[in-house]
């Protein structure tokens, strides 16, 4: 079949199915028109929030609350879109009266469908995203311009307030936690110091400084005893050499007597120093079991003091973070673009909808007519028969045109004949 044959067949089909196509197209246009007239205009207002960086560098004052990310935005959105909160938003704006005939569950569903809070991811700082956001879009859609803008403004205000209050609440809870922890550790350290002092006092165990003094005293006594013994050895050797000489002069005898007296003095001095050394050593000796217990208590006290120092630093950082949050110096949301005034409806135009529906109805009517011809294939001309079957017809009986009035008369006549 050539293109001209196909066009001829289409024209023939349209002539035969003309009134069917017209009826279907009119029905479709009517349905489209009714549907377009039933649609109400919707207006959309949008506000944009931005995440402002902290005014104080993180290196100088590290925040105790992490920056804005998708998870925190989701928590804020859940609070804004909660059942009671969203009804409160609608009541404060004045659109709740428009939904007076609906139950609360359907009111909440309509409002959640009309409102949205979405974030825009910030630029990535590494190979993978960290969930940080840079912008927050608040969108409200309603049947009139004023209500749409009012809803967007109210949701924007509540989003900013909830975000700020949430960060302030977390900073306050962090400060309270470290303050309470520091108080408990200070009490525990004081109790441990008192227990350690009582243990030393009950077991006659001096402090670390006193024990070090005793050790230094022992070392000094040992050094002094060693010096005295060296002097005694020198005198003893001198006396032995003098004893080897049989004949001594008076001077030598007098010197020998002096050496003997000096040796006796050194002996007494050594005995005194040895006794002092024994006394100090006995005082410094500790039972191994008591020493082990003392070491354990000292280690526990050191651990508590280190933990207390760490908690004190964390509490100072938490206090600075809370001060930054209270004064609005940390990272926070601010309004970049207030809720816009919707100049035009966001829904499709009724005229455009009707035109598109009319065109779709005409295409559907043509398609139905074409399908009916396909379901009932009939050879309607000699050209079709010759093209489809391969041979020409013997005779062709032309269709005689009939007037509409004659047709009506013939139908009436046939009806009367059947009645007789």
GROMACS .gro file of C-alpha atoms in nm:
model
  420
    1UNK     CA    1   0.000   0.000   0.000
    2UNK     CA    2   0.141   0.332  -0.103
    3UNK     CA    3   0.117   0.648   0.101
    4UNK     CA    4  -0.155   0.787  -0.127
    5UNK     CA    5  -0.357   0.465  -0.083
    6UNK     CA    6  -0.320   0.492   0.294
    7UNK     CA    7  -0.440   0.853   0.285
    8UNK     CA    8  -0.737   0.753   0.073
    9UNK     CA    9  -0.829   0.473   0.314
   10UNK     CA   10  -0.805   0.715   0.606
   11UNK     CA   11  -1.028   0.969   0.433
   12UNK     CA   12  -1.277   0.696   0.348
   13UNK     CA   13  -1.279   0.576   0.709
   14UNK     CA   14  -1.333   0.930   0.836
   15UNK     CA   15  -1.625   0.979   0.595
   16UNK     CA   16  -1.790   0.657   0.707
   17UNK     CA   17  -1.723   0.712   1.082
   18UNK     CA   18  -1.769   1.088   1.077
   19UNK     CA   19  -2.064   1.106   1.315
   20UNK     CA   20  -1.905   0.853   1.554
   21UNK     CA   21  -1.587   1.058   1.565
   22UNK     CA   22  -1.785   1.376   1.623
   23UNK     CA   23  -1.991   1.222   1.906
   24UNK     CA   24  -1.684   1.079   2.083
   25UNK     CA   25  -1.489   1.401   2.043
   26UNK     CA   26  -1.778   1.608   2.180
   27UNK     CA   27  -1.819   1.376   2.478
   28UNK     CA   28  -1.447   1.396   2.552
   29UNK     CA   29  -1.447   1.775   2.521
   30UNK     CA   30  -1.745   1.801   2.753
   31UNK     CA   31  -1.582   1.574   3.013
   32UNK     CA   32  -1.255   1.768   2.989
   33UNK     CA   33  -1.436   2.099   3.023
   34UNK     CA   34  -1.624   1.980   3.332
   35UNK     CA   35  -1.301   1.847   3.484
   36UNK     CA   36  -1.116   2.173   3.412
   37UNK     CA   37  -1.399   2.380   3.562
   38UNK     CA   38  -1.395   2.164   3.877
   39UNK     CA   39  -1.024   2.229   3.938
   40UNK     CA   40  -0.935   2.509   4.178
   41UNK     CA   41  -0.626   2.725   4.147
   42UNK     CA   42  -0.339   2.659   4.389
   43UNK     CA   43  -0.076   2.917   4.479
   44UNK     CA   44   0.275   2.834   4.601
   45UNK     CA   45   0.494   3.052   4.822
   46UNK     CA   46   0.857   2.967   4.900
   47UNK     CA   47   1.105   3.093   5.159
   48UNK     CA   48   1.478   3.018   5.161
   49UNK     CA   49   1.693   2.980   5.473
   50UNK     CA   50   2.071   2.972   5.478
   51UNK     CA   51   2.315   2.822   5.726
   52UNK     CA   52   2.537   3.099   5.861
   53UNK     CA   53   2.881   3.004   5.988
   54UNK     CA   54   2.993   3.070   6.344
   55UNK     CA   55   3.124   3.420   6.410
   56UNK     CA   56   3.405   3.281   6.627
   57UNK     CA   57   3.653   3.042   6.466
   58UNK     CA   58   3.616   2.679   6.572
   59UNK     CA   59   3.989   2.662   6.653
   60UNK     CA   60   3.949   2.936   6.914
   61UNK     CA   61   3.613   2.826   7.056
   62UNK     CA   62   3.513   2.477   6.942
   63UNK     CA   63   3.133   2.432   6.947
   64UNK     CA   64   2.973   2.162   7.161
   65UNK     CA   65   2.692   2.110   6.904
   66UNK     CA   66   2.768   1.976   6.559
   67UNK     CA   67   2.688   2.180   6.249
   68UNK     CA   68   2.366   2.170   6.049
   69UNK     CA   69   2.326   1.842   5.865
   70UNK     CA   70   2.049   1.642   5.700
   71UNK     CA   71   1.973   1.446   6.017
   72UNK     CA   72   1.920   1.755   6.230
   73UNK     CA   73   1.705   1.911   5.957
   74UNK     CA   74   1.499   1.594   5.948
   75UNK     CA   75   1.444   1.614   6.324
   76UNK     CA   76   1.333   1.978   6.295
   77UNK     CA   77   1.102   1.890   6.005
   78UNK     CA   78   0.945   1.608   6.205
   79UNK     CA   79   0.874   1.846   6.491
   80UNK     CA   80   0.726   2.110   6.260
   81UNK     CA   81   0.511   1.851   6.079
   82UNK     CA   82   0.391   1.674   6.393
   83UNK     CA   83   0.015   1.643   6.450
   84UNK     CA   84  -0.032   1.915   6.710
   85UNK     CA   85   0.233   2.148   6.568
   86UNK     CA   86   0.093   2.154   6.214
   87UNK     CA   87  -0.262   2.211   6.341
   88UNK     CA   88  -0.129   2.497   6.554
   89UNK     CA   89   0.037   2.646   6.244
   90UNK     CA   90  -0.288   2.628   6.048
   91UNK     CA   91  -0.484   2.779   6.338
   92UNK     CA   92  -0.239   3.067   6.383
   93UNK     CA   93  -0.257   3.151   6.011
   94UNK     CA   94  -0.636   3.115   5.993
   95UNK     CA   95  -0.669   2.839   5.733
   96UNK     CA   96  -0.802   2.582   5.976
   97UNK     CA   97  -1.154   2.718   5.930
   98UNK     CA   98  -1.141   2.618   5.563
   99UNK     CA   99  -1.104   2.254   5.673
  100UNK     CA  100  -1.377   2.268   5.935
  101UNK     CA  101  -1.574   1.979   5.785
  102UNK     CA  102  -1.283   1.732   5.797
  103UNK     CA  103  -1.162   1.521   6.089
  104UNK     CA  104  -0.824   1.606   6.241
  105UNK     CA  105  -0.647   1.318   6.068
  106UNK     CA  106  -0.755   1.441   5.722
  107UNK     CA  107  -0.672   1.800   5.815
  108UNK     CA  108  -0.319   1.692   5.906
  109UNK     CA  109  -0.291   1.494   5.582
  110UNK     CA  110  -0.398   1.795   5.371
  111UNK     CA  111  -0.161   2.029   5.553
  112UNK     CA  112   0.135   1.791   5.524
  113UNK     CA  113   0.066   1.759   5.153
  114UNK     CA  114   0.063   2.139   5.120
  115UNK     CA  115   0.379   2.210   5.325
  116UNK     CA  116   0.734   2.090   5.275
  117UNK     CA  117   1.075   2.159   5.431
  118UNK     CA  118   1.374   2.041   5.227
  119UNK     CA  119   1.749   2.097   5.246
  120UNK     CA  120   2.015   2.156   4.983
  121UNK     CA  121   2.341   1.971   5.040
  122UNK     CA  122   2.654   2.179   5.087
  123UNK     CA  123   2.960   2.142   4.868
  124UNK     CA  124   3.162   1.834   4.952
  125UNK     CA  125   3.492   1.885   5.129
  126UNK     CA  126   3.625   1.535   5.061
  127UNK     CA  127   3.561   1.228   4.854
  128UNK     CA  128   3.228   1.156   5.022
  129UNK     CA  129   2.947   1.377   5.145
  130UNK     CA  130   2.926   1.450   5.517
  131UNK     CA  131   2.553   1.531   5.519
  132UNK     CA  132   2.603   1.906   5.571
  133UNK     CA  133   2.343   2.140   5.425
  134UNK     CA  134   2.378   2.499   5.305
  135UNK     CA  135   2.018   2.598   5.223
  136UNK     CA  136   1.671   2.508   5.350
  137UNK     CA  137   1.363   2.563   5.133
  138UNK     CA  138   1.020   2.604   5.292
  139UNK     CA  139   0.730   2.564   5.046
  140UNK     CA  140   0.359   2.621   5.110
  141UNK     CA  141   0.076   2.560   4.860
  142UNK     CA  142  -0.281   2.681   4.922
  143UNK     CA  143  -0.594   2.798   4.745
  144UNK     CA  144  -0.527   3.171   4.786
  145UNK     CA  145  -0.219   3.389   4.777
  146UNK     CA  146  -0.244   3.535   5.127
  147UNK     CA  147  -0.279   3.198   5.300
  148UNK     CA  148   0.006   3.043   5.102
  149UNK     CA  149   0.243   3.326   5.196
  150UNK     CA  150   0.128   3.325   5.559
  151UNK     CA  151   0.182   2.949   5.587
  152UNK     CA  152   0.532   2.976   5.442
  153UNK     CA  153   0.621   3.260   5.680
  154UNK     CA  154   0.490   3.074   5.985
  155UNK     CA  155   0.667   2.749   5.900
  156UNK     CA  156   0.987   2.944   5.831
  157UNK     CA  157   0.970   3.118   6.167
  158UNK     CA  158   0.906   2.793   6.351
  159UNK     CA  159   1.185   2.614   6.167
  160UNK     CA  160   1.436   2.882   6.268
  161UNK     CA  161   1.310   2.885   6.628
  162UNK     CA  162   1.312   2.507   6.661
  163UNK     CA  163   1.662   2.482   6.518
  164UNK     CA  164   1.794   2.750   6.755
  165UNK     CA  165   1.614   2.607   7.059
  166UNK     CA  166   1.732   2.256   6.979
  167UNK     CA  167   2.097   2.365   6.957
  168UNK     CA  168   2.063   2.571   7.276
  169UNK     CA  169   1.899   2.277   7.454
  170UNK     CA  170   2.178   2.040   7.351
  171UNK     CA  171   2.446   2.288   7.461
  172UNK     CA  172   2.271   2.334   7.797
  173UNK     CA  173   2.239   1.959   7.849
  174UNK     CA  174   2.607   1.913   7.764
  175UNK     CA  175   2.708   2.180   8.016
  176UNK     CA  176   2.481   2.028   8.284
  177UNK     CA  177   2.627   1.683   8.225
  178UNK     CA  178   2.990   1.791   8.261
  179UNK     CA  179   2.911   2.014   8.560
  180UNK     CA  180   2.742   1.726   8.741
  181UNK     CA  181   3.022   1.490   8.645
  182UNK     CA  182   3.284   1.733   8.775
  183UNK     CA  183   3.102   1.768   9.108
  184UNK     CA  184   3.085   1.391   9.151
  185UNK     CA  185   3.453   1.345   9.065
  186UNK     CA  186   3.558   1.622   9.305
  187UNK     CA  187   3.367   1.449   9.586
  188UNK     CA  188   3.520   1.112   9.494
  189UNK     CA  189   3.873   1.258   9.484
  190UNK     CA  190   3.822   1.422   9.823
  191UNK     CA  191   3.700   1.092   9.971
  192UNK     CA  192   3.992   0.903   9.819
  193UNK     CA  193   4.246   1.154   9.953
  194UNK     CA  194   4.093   1.125  10.299
  195UNK     CA  195   4.098   0.744  10.281
  196UNK     CA  196   4.462   0.747  10.171
  197UNK     CA  197   4.559   0.984  10.454
  198UNK     CA  198   4.382   0.763  10.711
  199UNK     CA  199   4.555   0.455  10.571
  200UNK     CA  200   4.898   0.616  10.604
  201UNK     CA  201   4.823   0.740  10.953
  202UNK     CA  202   4.691   0.404  11.078
  203UNK     CA  203   4.986   0.209  10.936
  204UNK     CA  204   5.253   0.469  11.020
  205UNK     CA  205   5.339   0.518  10.656
  206UNK     CA  206   5.478   0.864  10.580
  207UNK     CA  207   5.392   1.071  10.281
  208UNK     CA  208   5.593   1.046   9.964
  209UNK     CA  209   5.801   1.353  10.053
  210UNK     CA  210   5.890   1.222  10.399
  211UNK     CA  211   5.989   0.885  10.262
  212UNK     CA  212   6.215   1.049  10.008
  213UNK     CA  213   6.375   1.247  10.293
  214UNK     CA  214   6.435   0.923  10.482
  215UNK     CA  215   6.597   0.765  10.180
  216UNK     CA  216   6.825   1.065  10.140
  217UNK     CA  217   6.914   1.043  10.511
  218UNK     CA  218   7.000   0.673  10.477
  219UNK     CA  219   7.224   0.746  10.183
  220UNK     CA  220   7.400   1.022  10.379
  221UNK     CA  221   7.453   0.795  10.682
  222UNK     CA  222   7.595   0.519  10.467
  223UNK     CA  223   7.834   0.762  10.301
  224UNK     CA  224   7.945   0.897  10.640
  225UNK     CA  225   7.997   0.545  10.780
  226UNK     CA  226   8.204   0.457  10.476
  227UNK     CA  227   8.421   0.766  10.529
  228UNK     CA  228   8.475   0.681  10.898
  229UNK     CA  229   8.569   0.322  10.818
  230UNK     CA  230   8.824   0.442  10.564
  231UNK     CA  231   8.984   0.661  10.830
  232UNK     CA  232   8.984   0.367  11.072
  233UNK     CA  233   9.158   0.146  10.817
  234UNK     CA  234   9.430   0.406  10.769
  235UNK     CA  235   9.487   0.434  11.147
  236UNK     CA  236   9.488   0.058  11.196
  237UNK     CA  237   9.756   0.014  10.930
  238UNK     CA  238   9.962   0.289  11.092
  239UNK     CA  239   9.933   0.122  11.432
  240UNK     CA  240  10.034  -0.214  11.283
  241UNK     CA  241  10.347  -0.061  11.131
  242UNK     CA  242  10.433   0.106  11.462
  243UNK     CA  243  10.384  -0.222  11.645
  244UNK     CA  244  10.641  -0.385  11.413
  245UNK     CA  245  10.909  -0.147  11.535
  246UNK     CA  246  11.028  -0.267  11.875
  247UNK     CA  247  11.205   0.047  11.996
  248UNK     CA  248  10.988   0.360  11.987
  249UNK     CA  249  11.088   0.701  12.092
  250UNK     CA  250  10.877   0.900  12.329
  251UNK     CA  251  10.747   1.110  12.044
  252UNK     CA  252  10.647   0.800  11.849
  253UNK     CA  253  10.480   0.652  12.158
  254UNK     CA  254  10.288   0.974  12.213
  255UNK     CA  255  10.177   0.975  11.845
  256UNK     CA  256  10.078   0.608  11.875
  257UNK     CA  257   9.870   0.686  12.183
  258UNK     CA  258   9.700   0.969  11.994
  259UNK     CA  259   9.625   0.734  11.701
  260UNK     CA  260   9.475   0.476  11.936
  261UNK     CA  261   9.256   0.740  12.098
  262UNK     CA  262   9.148   0.868  11.757
  263UNK     CA  263   9.072   0.511  11.644
  264UNK     CA  264   8.855   0.463  11.949
  265UNK     CA  265   8.670   0.786  11.871
  266UNK     CA  266   8.614   0.677  11.512
  267UNK     CA  267   8.488   0.340  11.633
  268UNK     CA  268   8.237   0.508  11.864
  269UNK     CA  269   8.135   0.741  11.581
  270UNK     CA  270   8.086   0.445  11.344
  271UNK     CA  271   7.878   0.262  11.603
  272UNK     CA  272   7.661   0.570  11.653
  273UNK     CA  273   7.613   0.617  11.280
  274UNK     CA  274   7.534   0.249  11.233
  275UNK     CA  275   7.275   0.266  11.509
  276UNK     CA  276   7.118   0.573  11.346
  277UNK     CA  277   7.117   0.397  11.010
  278UNK     CA  278   6.944   0.095  11.158
  279UNK     CA  279   6.685   0.319  11.324
  280UNK     CA  280   6.607   0.511  11.006
  281UNK     CA  281   6.602   0.191  10.798
  282UNK     CA  282   6.364   0.026  11.042
  283UNK     CA  283   6.135   0.330  11.027
  284UNK     CA  284   6.131   0.324  10.646
  285UNK     CA  285   6.063  -0.046  10.612
  286UNK     CA  286   5.699  -0.124  10.512
  287UNK     CA  287   5.503  -0.448  10.502
  288UNK     CA  288   5.477  -0.566  10.133
  289UNK     CA  289   5.101  -0.620  10.164
  290UNK     CA  290   5.052  -0.270  10.303
  291UNK     CA  291   5.282  -0.129  10.037
  292UNK     CA  292   5.077  -0.302   9.763
  293UNK     CA  293   4.755  -0.165   9.908
  294UNK     CA  294   4.908   0.181   9.932
  295UNK     CA  295   5.018   0.158   9.567
  296UNK     CA  296   4.668   0.056   9.459
  297UNK     CA  297   4.505   0.344   9.647
  298UNK     CA  298   4.758   0.589   9.506
  299UNK     CA  299   4.696   0.462   9.152
  300UNK     CA  300   4.319   0.499   9.193
  301UNK     CA  301   4.365   0.853   9.322
  302UNK     CA  302   4.587   0.941   9.026
  303UNK     CA  303   4.331   0.801   8.780
  304UNK     CA  304   4.052   1.001   8.942
  305UNK     CA  305   4.259   1.318   8.933
  306UNK     CA  306   4.338   1.271   8.563
  307UNK     CA  307   3.970   1.211   8.485
  308UNK     CA  308   3.876   1.517   8.689
  309UNK     CA  309   4.122   1.729   8.491
  310UNK     CA  310   3.978   1.600   8.161
  311UNK     CA  311   3.619   1.661   8.273
  312UNK     CA  312   3.711   2.011   8.391
  313UNK     CA  313   3.848   2.095   8.046
  314UNK     CA  314   3.534   1.955   7.882
  315UNK     CA  315   3.314   2.156   8.117
  316UNK     CA  316   3.500   2.476   8.026
  317UNK     CA  317   3.452   2.399   7.655
  318UNK     CA  318   3.082   2.324   7.715
  319UNK     CA  319   3.044   2.652   7.902
  320UNK     CA  320   3.197   2.844   7.612
  321UNK     CA  321   2.974   2.656   7.365
  322UNK     CA  322   2.663   2.736   7.569
  323UNK     CA  323   2.760   3.102   7.582
  324UNK     CA  324   2.808   3.109   7.204
  325UNK     CA  325   2.467   2.946   7.148
  326UNK     CA  326   2.298   3.185   7.393
  327UNK     CA  327   2.443   3.492   7.222
  328UNK     CA  328   2.379   3.363   6.868
  329UNK     CA  329   2.750   3.354   6.782
  330UNK     CA  330   2.754   2.991   6.667
  331UNK     CA  331   2.628   2.833   6.344
  332UNK     CA  332   2.255   2.900   6.293
  333UNK     CA  333   1.976   2.933   6.037
  334UNK     CA  334   1.878   3.274   5.904
  335UNK     CA  335   1.623   3.392   5.647
  336UNK     CA  336   1.790   3.447   5.311
  337UNK     CA  337   1.469   3.504   5.111
  338UNK     CA  338   1.139   3.572   5.291
  339UNK     CA  339   0.821   3.400   5.179
  340UNK     CA  340   0.748   3.511   4.823
  341UNK     CA  341   0.417   3.653   4.700
  342UNK     CA  342   0.268   3.410   4.442
  343UNK     CA  343   0.179   3.617   4.137
  344UNK     CA  344   0.044   3.326   3.931
  345UNK     CA  345  -0.120   2.993   4.017
  346UNK     CA  346   0.111   2.697   4.039
  347UNK     CA  347  -0.155   2.461   3.898
  348UNK     CA  348  -0.205   2.420   3.518
  349UNK     CA  349  -0.427   2.673   3.337
  350UNK     CA  350  -0.790   2.568   3.284
  351UNK     CA  351  -0.785   2.686   2.923
  352UNK     CA  352  -0.471   2.487   2.853
  353UNK     CA  353  -0.622   2.186   3.023
  354UNK     CA  354  -0.942   2.216   2.811
  355UNK     CA  355  -0.746   2.252   2.484
  356UNK     CA  356  -0.527   1.955   2.566
  357UNK     CA  357  -0.834   1.753   2.663
  358UNK     CA  358  -1.011   1.841   2.335
  359UNK     CA  359  -0.708   1.736   2.134
  360UNK     CA  360  -0.680   1.412   2.331
  361UNK     CA  361  -1.053   1.345   2.280
  362UNK     CA  362  -1.020   1.391   1.901
  363UNK     CA  363  -0.721   1.156   1.890
  364UNK     CA  364  -0.909   0.899   2.098
  365UNK     CA  365  -1.215   0.922   1.869
  366UNK     CA  366  -0.997   0.867   1.562
  367UNK     CA  367  -0.830   0.574   1.731
  368UNK     CA  368  -1.162   0.411   1.822
  369UNK     CA  369  -1.291   0.455   1.466
  370UNK     CA  370  -0.974   0.300   1.329
  371UNK     CA  371  -1.002   0.004   1.568
  372UNK     CA  372  -1.363  -0.056   1.466
  373UNK     CA  373  -1.253  -0.074   1.101
  374UNK     CA  374  -0.979  -0.318   1.190
  375UNK     CA  375  -1.224  -0.539   1.380
  376UNK     CA  376  -1.463  -0.549   1.081
  377UNK     CA  377  -1.253  -0.562   0.761
  378UNK     CA  378  -1.473  -0.511   0.450
  379UNK     CA  379  -1.380  -0.482   0.081
  380UNK     CA  380  -1.543  -0.153  -0.007
  381UNK     CA  381  -1.402  -0.074  -0.355
  382UNK     CA  382  -1.260  -0.241  -0.664
  383UNK     CA  383  -0.920  -0.092  -0.591
  384UNK     CA  384  -0.915  -0.246  -0.241
  385UNK     CA  385  -1.021  -0.584  -0.378
  386UNK     CA  386  -0.758  -0.577  -0.650
  387UNK     CA  387  -0.490  -0.470  -0.401
  388UNK     CA  388  -0.579  -0.719  -0.126
  389UNK     CA  389  -0.695  -1.024  -0.333
  390UNK     CA  390  -0.497  -0.979  -0.654
  391UNK     CA  391  -0.784  -0.988  -0.907
  392UNK     CA  392  -1.044  -0.738  -1.028
  393UNK     CA  393  -1.418  -0.777  -0.957
  394UNK     CA  394  -1.654  -0.885  -1.240
  395UNK     CA  395  -1.902  -0.605  -1.173
  396UNK     CA  396  -1.916  -0.303  -0.946
  397UNK     CA  397  -2.253  -0.182  -0.818
  398UNK     CA  398  -2.230   0.182  -0.719
  399UNK     CA  399  -2.399   0.302  -0.400
  400UNK     CA  400  -2.689   0.530  -0.481
  401UNK     CA  401  -2.718   0.830  -0.251
  402UNK     CA  402  -3.042   0.854  -0.057
  403UNK     CA  403  -3.202   1.160   0.083
  404UNK     CA  404  -3.280   1.173   0.451
  405UNK     CA  405  -3.649   1.250   0.397
  406UNK     CA  406  -3.699   0.952   0.170
  407UNK     CA  407  -3.533   0.725   0.417
  408UNK     CA  408  -3.765   0.837   0.694
  409UNK     CA  409  -4.070   0.780   0.472
  410UNK     CA  410  -3.954   0.431   0.377
  411UNK     CA  411  -3.905   0.342   0.744
  412UNK     CA  412  -4.255   0.465   0.827
  413UNK     CA  413  -4.406   0.272   0.534
  414UNK     CA  414  -4.231  -0.049   0.635
  415UNK     CA  415  -4.352  -0.005   0.990
  416UNK     CA  416  -4.717   0.026   0.874
  417UNK     CA  417  -4.686  -0.285   0.653
  418UNK     CA  418  -4.563  -0.485   0.949
  419UNK     CA  419  -4.861  -0.361   1.148
  420UNK     CA  420  -5.106  -0.499   0.888
   0.00000   0.00000   0.00000
